[in-house]
PDB file of C-alpha atoms and ligand atoms in Angstrom:
ATOM      1  CA  MET A   1       0.117  -0.257  -0.125  1.00  0.00           C
ATOM      2  CA  LYS A   2       1.680   3.316  -0.813  1.00  0.00           C
ATOM      3  CA  ILE A   3      -0.154   6.493   0.935  1.00  0.00           C
ATOM      4  CA  LEU A   4       0.144   9.865   0.470  1.00  0.00           C
ATOM      5  CA  MET A   5      -1.126  13.017   2.407  1.00  0.00           C
ATOM      6  CA  VAL A   6      -1.344  16.485   0.395  1.00  0.00           C
ATOM      7  CA  CYS A   7      -2.081  19.664   2.479  1.00  0.00           C
ATOM      8  CA  LEU A   8      -1.437  23.351   0.592  1.00  0.00           C
ATOM      9  CA  GLY A   9       1.952  24.181   2.323  1.00  0.00           C
ATOM     10  CA  ASN A  10       2.325  20.626   3.392  1.00  0.00           C
ATOM     11  CA  ILE A  11       5.076  22.287   6.696  1.00  0.00           C
ATOM     12  CA  CYS A  12       1.639  21.728   8.950  1.00  0.00           C
ATOM     13  CA  ARG A  13      -1.148  19.166   8.429  1.00  0.00           C
ATOM     14  CA  SER A  14       0.112  17.071   5.635  1.00  0.00           C
ATOM     15  CA  PRO A  15       3.975  16.448   7.398  1.00  0.00           C
ATOM     16  CA  LEU A  16       1.585  15.393  11.025  1.00  0.00           C
ATOM     17  CA  ALA A  17      -0.554  13.033   8.922  1.00  0.00           C
ATOM     18  CA  GLU A  18       2.517  11.256   6.979  1.00  0.00           C
ATOM     19  CA  GLY A  19       4.069  11.377  10.976  1.00  0.00           C
ATOM     20  CA  VAL A  20       1.635   9.621  12.118  1.00  0.00           C
ATOM     21  CA  LEU A  21       0.157   6.874   9.989  1.00  0.00           C
ATOM     22  CA  GLN A  22       4.231   5.988   8.507  1.00  0.00           C
ATOM     23  CA  GLN A  23       4.501   5.591  13.326  1.00  0.00           C
ATOM     24  CA  LYS A  24       1.496   3.459  13.148  1.00  0.00           C
ATOM     25  CA  VAL A  25       2.614   1.926   9.549  1.00  0.00           C
ATOM     26  CA  ASP A  26       5.742   0.811  11.179  1.00  0.00           C
ATOM     27  CA  GLN A  27       4.357  -0.178  14.370  1.00  0.00           C
ATOM     28  CA  ARG A  28       2.571  -2.879  13.071  1.00  0.00           C
ATOM     29  CA  ARG A  29       5.755  -4.305  10.601  1.00  0.00           C
ATOM     30  CA  LEU A  30       3.477  -3.404   7.728  1.00  0.00           C
ATOM     31  CA  ASN A  31       5.315  -2.413   3.747  1.00  0.00           C
ATOM     32  CA  TRP A  32       3.890   0.413   3.295  1.00  0.00           C
ATOM     33  CA  LYS A  33       5.079   3.364   1.603  1.00  0.00           C
ATOM     34  CA  VAL A  34       3.676   6.908   3.535  1.00  0.00           C
ATOM     35  CA  ASP A  35       4.975  10.169   1.904  1.00  0.00           C
ATOM     36  CA  SER A  36       3.554  13.930   1.599  1.00  0.00           C
ATOM     37  CA  ALA A  37       3.061  16.413  -0.077  1.00  0.00           C
ATOM     38  CA  GLY A  38       1.792  20.095  -0.300  1.00  0.00           C
ATOM     39  CA  THR A  39      -0.140  21.781  -3.672  1.00  0.00           C
ATOM     40  CA  GLY A  40       1.941  25.109  -3.149  1.00  0.00           C
ATOM     41  CA  SER A  41       5.879  25.314  -3.976  1.00  0.00           C
ATOM     42  CA  TRP A  42       6.428  28.004  -0.965  1.00  0.00           C
ATOM     43  CA  HIS A  43       8.013  25.992   1.355  1.00  0.00           C
ATOM     44  CA  ILE A  44       9.918  23.140  -0.502  1.00  0.00           C
ATOM     45  CA  GLY A  45      12.812  22.055   1.101  1.00  0.00           C
ATOM     46  CA  SER A  46      11.450  23.373   4.580  1.00  0.00           C
ATOM     47  CA  PRO A  47      11.152  21.557   7.832  1.00  0.00           C
ATOM     48  CA  PRO A  48       7.761  20.764   9.259  1.00  0.00           C
ATOM     49  CA  TYR A  49       6.169  24.280  10.895  1.00  0.00           C
ATOM     50  CA  HIS A  50       7.422  24.667  14.812  1.00  0.00           C
ATOM     51  CA  LEU A  51       3.927  23.723  16.059  1.00  0.00           C
ATOM     52  CA  SER A  52       3.096  20.488  14.450  1.00  0.00           C
ATOM     53  CA  GLN A  53       6.799  19.535  15.817  1.00  0.00           C
ATOM     54  CA  LYS A  54       6.166  20.397  19.198  1.00  0.00           C
ATOM     55  CA  VAL A  55       2.573  19.074  19.232  1.00  0.00           C
ATOM     56  CA  ALA A  56       3.558  15.565  17.181  1.00  0.00           C
ATOM     57  CA  LEU A  57       6.544  15.464  20.015  1.00  0.00           C
ATOM     58  CA  ARG A  58       4.026  15.768  22.631  1.00  0.00           C
ATOM     59  CA  HIS A  59       2.249  12.086  21.265  1.00  0.00           C
ATOM     60  CA  GLY A  60       5.534  10.637  20.784  1.00  0.00           C
ATOM     61  CA  VAL A  61       6.080  11.640  16.973  1.00  0.00           C
ATOM     62  CA  ASP A  62       8.876  12.784  15.534  1.00  0.00           C
ATOM     63  CA  ILE A  63       8.391  14.864  11.764  1.00  0.00           C
ATOM     64  CA  SER A  64      11.494  16.874  11.999  1.00  0.00           C
ATOM     65  CA  HIS A  65      13.461  14.863   9.931  1.00  0.00           C
ATOM     66  CA  LEU A  66      10.375  15.914   7.103  1.00  0.00           C
ATOM     67  CA  ARG A  67      11.201  18.290   4.110  1.00  0.00           C
ATOM     68  CA  GLY A  68       8.555  19.889   1.981  1.00  0.00           C
ATOM     69  CA  ARG A  69       7.661  19.503  -1.427  1.00  0.00           C
ATOM     70  CA  GLN A  70       5.132  19.697  -4.168  1.00  0.00           C
ATOM     71  CA  LEU A  71       2.678  17.653  -5.739  1.00  0.00           C
ATOM     72  CA  VAL A  72       3.975  16.097  -8.745  1.00  0.00           C
ATOM     73  CA  LYS A  73       1.253  14.838 -11.668  1.00  0.00           C
ATOM     74  CA  GLU A  74       3.292  11.368 -11.529  1.00  0.00           C
ATOM     75  CA  ASP A  75       2.333  10.914  -7.477  1.00  0.00           C
ATOM     76  CA  LEU A  76      -1.377   9.657  -8.911  1.00  0.00           C
ATOM     77  CA  LEU A  77       0.253   7.260 -10.810  1.00  0.00           C
ATOM     78  CA  GLU A  78       2.801   6.680  -7.898  1.00  0.00           C
ATOM     79  CA  PHE A  79       0.346   6.125  -4.519  1.00  0.00           C
ATOM     80  CA  ASP A  80      -2.345   3.667  -4.686  1.00  0.00           C
ATOM     81  CA  ARG A  81      -4.301   6.379  -2.164  1.00  0.00           C
ATOM     82  CA  ILE A  82      -4.765   9.511  -1.927  1.00  0.00           C
ATOM     83  CA  TYR A  83      -6.631  11.826   0.755  1.00  0.00           C
ATOM     84  CA  PHE A  84      -6.520  15.580   0.876  1.00  0.00           C
ATOM     85  CA  MET A  85      -6.341  17.299   4.157  1.00  0.00           C
ATOM     86  CA  ASP A  86      -9.751  20.086   2.271  1.00  0.00           C
ATOM     87  CA  GLU A  87     -11.781  20.388  -0.166  1.00  0.00           C
ATOM     88  CA  ALA A  88      -9.121  23.490  -1.723  1.00  0.00           C
ATOM     89  CA  ASN A  89      -6.474  21.101  -1.455  1.00  0.00           C
ATOM     90  CA  TYR A  90      -8.430  18.448  -3.994  1.00  0.00           C
ATOM     91  CA  TRP A  91      -9.135  20.707  -6.642  1.00  0.00           C
ATOM     92  CA  ASP A  92      -5.512  22.185  -6.473  1.00  0.00           C
ATOM     93  CA  ALA A  93      -4.708  18.727  -7.074  1.00  0.00           C
ATOM     94  CA  LYS A  94      -7.102  17.569  -9.633  1.00  0.00           C
ATOM     95  CA  ARG A  95      -5.749  20.980 -11.505  1.00  0.00           C
ATOM     96  CA  ILE A  96      -1.704  19.876 -10.788  1.00  0.00           C
ATOM     97  CA  ALA A  97      -3.005  16.048 -12.041  1.00  0.00           C
ATOM     98  CA  GLY A  98      -4.740  16.854 -15.352  1.00  0.00           C
ATOM     99  CA  SER A  99      -5.123  13.765 -17.098  1.00  0.00           C
ATOM    100  CA  TYR A 100      -2.952  12.023 -14.586  1.00  0.00           C
ATOM    101  CA  TRP A 101      -6.367  12.317 -12.120  1.00  0.00           C
ATOM    102  CA  ASP A 102      -7.408   9.259 -10.810  1.00  0.00           C
ATOM    103  CA  ALA A 103     -10.220  10.318  -9.069  1.00  0.00           C
ATOM    104  CA  SER A 104     -10.776   6.380  -7.660  1.00  0.00           C
ATOM    105  CA  LYS A 105      -7.846   6.724  -5.201  1.00  0.00           C
ATOM    106  CA  CYS A 106      -8.775  10.341  -3.867  1.00  0.00           C
ATOM    107  CA  SER A 107     -10.091  11.508  -1.172  1.00  0.00           C
ATOM    108  CA  LEU A 108     -10.791  14.111   1.450  1.00  0.00           C
ATOM    109  CA  LEU A 109      -9.200  12.702   5.073  1.00  0.00           C
ATOM    110  CA  LEU A 110     -11.770  12.951   7.390  1.00  0.00           C
ATOM    111  CA  ASP A 111     -13.514  10.629   4.482  1.00  0.00           C
ATOM    112  CA  GLU A 112     -12.984   8.012   6.621  1.00  0.00           C
ATOM    113  CA  LEU A 113     -13.944   8.775   9.799  1.00  0.00           C
ATOM    114  CA  TYR A 114     -16.976  10.554   7.828  1.00  0.00           C
ATOM    115  CA  PRO A 115     -17.867   9.083   4.243  1.00  0.00           C
ATOM    116  CA  GLY A 116     -19.629  11.794   1.921  1.00  0.00           C
ATOM    117  CA  GLN A 117     -19.406  14.472   4.688  1.00  0.00           C
ATOM    118  CA  TRP A 118     -16.723  16.516   2.762  1.00  0.00           C
ATOM    119  CA  GLN A 119     -15.124  17.322   5.952  1.00  0.00           C
ATOM    120  CA  ASN A 120     -11.891  19.364   6.672  1.00  0.00           C
ATOM    121  CA  VAL A 121      -9.282  19.216   8.560  1.00  0.00           C
ATOM    122  CA  PRO A 122      -8.755  22.915   9.547  1.00  0.00           C
ATOM    123  CA  ASP A 123      -5.767  24.758   8.846  1.00  0.00           C
ATOM    124  CA  PRO A 124      -4.055  25.612  11.942  1.00  0.00           C
ATOM    125  CA  TYR A 125      -1.101  27.858  10.029  1.00  0.00           C
ATOM    126  CA  GLY A 126      -1.161  31.348  12.230  1.00  0.00           C
ATOM    127  CA  TYR A 127      -3.417  30.248  14.561  1.00  0.00           C
ATOM    128  CA  PRO A 128      -2.331  28.932  18.455  1.00  0.00           C
ATOM    129  CA  GLU A 129      -0.739  25.358  19.256  1.00  0.00           C
ATOM    130  CA  LYS A 130      -4.560  24.564  21.072  1.00  0.00           C
ATOM    131  CA  ASN A 131      -5.144  24.574  16.918  1.00  0.00           C
ATOM    132  CA  PHE A 132      -2.376  22.181  16.186  1.00  0.00           C
ATOM    133  CA  GLU A 133      -3.664  19.620  18.750  1.00  0.00           C
ATOM    134  CA  GLU A 134      -6.817  19.695  17.298  1.00  0.00           C
ATOM    135  CA  VAL A 135      -5.565  18.679  14.462  1.00  0.00           C
ATOM    136  CA  PHE A 136      -3.403  16.236  15.212  1.00  0.00           C
ATOM    137  CA  GLN A 137      -6.477  14.680  17.361  1.00  0.00           C
ATOM    138  CA  MET A 138      -8.748  14.216  13.832  1.00  0.00           C
ATOM    139  CA  ILE A 139      -5.704  13.012  11.597  1.00  0.00           C
ATOM    140  CA  GLU A 140      -4.693  10.173  14.636  1.00  0.00           C
ATOM    141  CA  GLU A 141      -8.425   9.227  14.316  1.00  0.00           C
ATOM    142  CA  ALA A 142      -8.185   9.290  10.657  1.00  0.00           C
ATOM    143  CA  CYS A 143      -5.087   7.384  10.539  1.00  0.00           C
ATOM    144  CA  GLU A 144      -6.445   5.030  12.925  1.00  0.00           C
ATOM    145  CA  ALA A 145      -9.865   4.759  10.502  1.00  0.00           C
ATOM    146  CA  ILE A 146      -6.833   4.020   7.740  1.00  0.00           C
ATOM    147  CA  ILE A 147      -4.662   1.628   9.534  1.00  0.00           C
ATOM    148  CA  ARG A 148      -8.853  -0.791  10.764  1.00  0.00           C
ATOM    149  CA  LYS A 149      -9.466  -0.133   6.987  1.00  0.00           C
ATOM    150  CA  TYR A 150      -6.095  -1.772   5.074  1.00  0.00           C
ATOM    151  CA  GLY A 151      -3.664  -2.742   7.386  1.00  0.00           C
ATOM    152  CA  VAL A 152      -5.083  -6.691   7.440  1.00  0.00           C
TER     153      VAL A 152
HETATM  154  P1  4NP B   1      -0.396  23.405   5.473  1.00  0.00           P
HETATM  155  O1  4NP B   1      -0.255  24.815   6.075  1.00  0.00           O
HETATM  156  O2  4NP B   1      -0.993  23.714   4.540  1.00  0.00           O
HETATM  157  O3  4NP B   1      -1.307  22.349   7.048  1.00  0.00           O
HETATM  158  O4  4NP B   1       0.978  22.783   5.903  1.00  0.00           O
HETATM  159  C1  4NP B   1      -0.443  25.975   5.244  1.00  0.00           C
HETATM  160  C2  4NP B   1       1.121  26.941   5.612  1.00  0.00           C
HETATM  161  C3  4NP B   1       1.455  27.774   5.231  1.00  0.00           C
HETATM  162  C4  4NP B   1       0.263  28.205   4.344  1.00  0.00           C
HETATM  163  C5  4NP B   1      -0.675  28.057   4.122  1.00  0.00           C
HETATM  164  C6  4NP B   1      -1.079  27.337   4.665  1.00  0.00           C
HETATM  165  N1  4NP B   1       1.579  29.383   3.477  1.00  0.00           N
HETATM  166  O5  4NP B   1       0.167  30.355   2.682  1.00  0.00           O
HETATM  167  O6  4NP B   1       2.576  29.750   3.576  1.00  0.00           O
END
């Protein structure tokens, strides 16, 4: 299984999702590839935002080694499942992917918890630590659901 987590900057939400899912994959010794990317280009090569790093570490997940990258259309071929943090990420990715877009692989992350409700993981960038903690909890629950669904 190859899973890609996507947000806008690839410094706040999707690195959290990558780190949380990777830890669950490692704990269960699953042979999965987990990665993340942003639809934007501002933070290519940047480490995760300090509040994402802090909240993750408090929950035992070290994401300090991750670096931002931008989504490329070939990601639609490489990955089996692509999860978007919010609707804008979904539509931006569809534009980037062009003819490579494959809707059968793509969904909002929170669809794993609330199917068909089109719920967003809110962008915490510029908000206080409490918002990052709330985002972490949503991501953690959704990643647990992914493991239950595919981690047989
Ligand atoms: P993310 O948050 O999409 O969760 O990584 C953002 C980080 C940076 C920016 C926007 C969102 N930005 O505009 O620089």
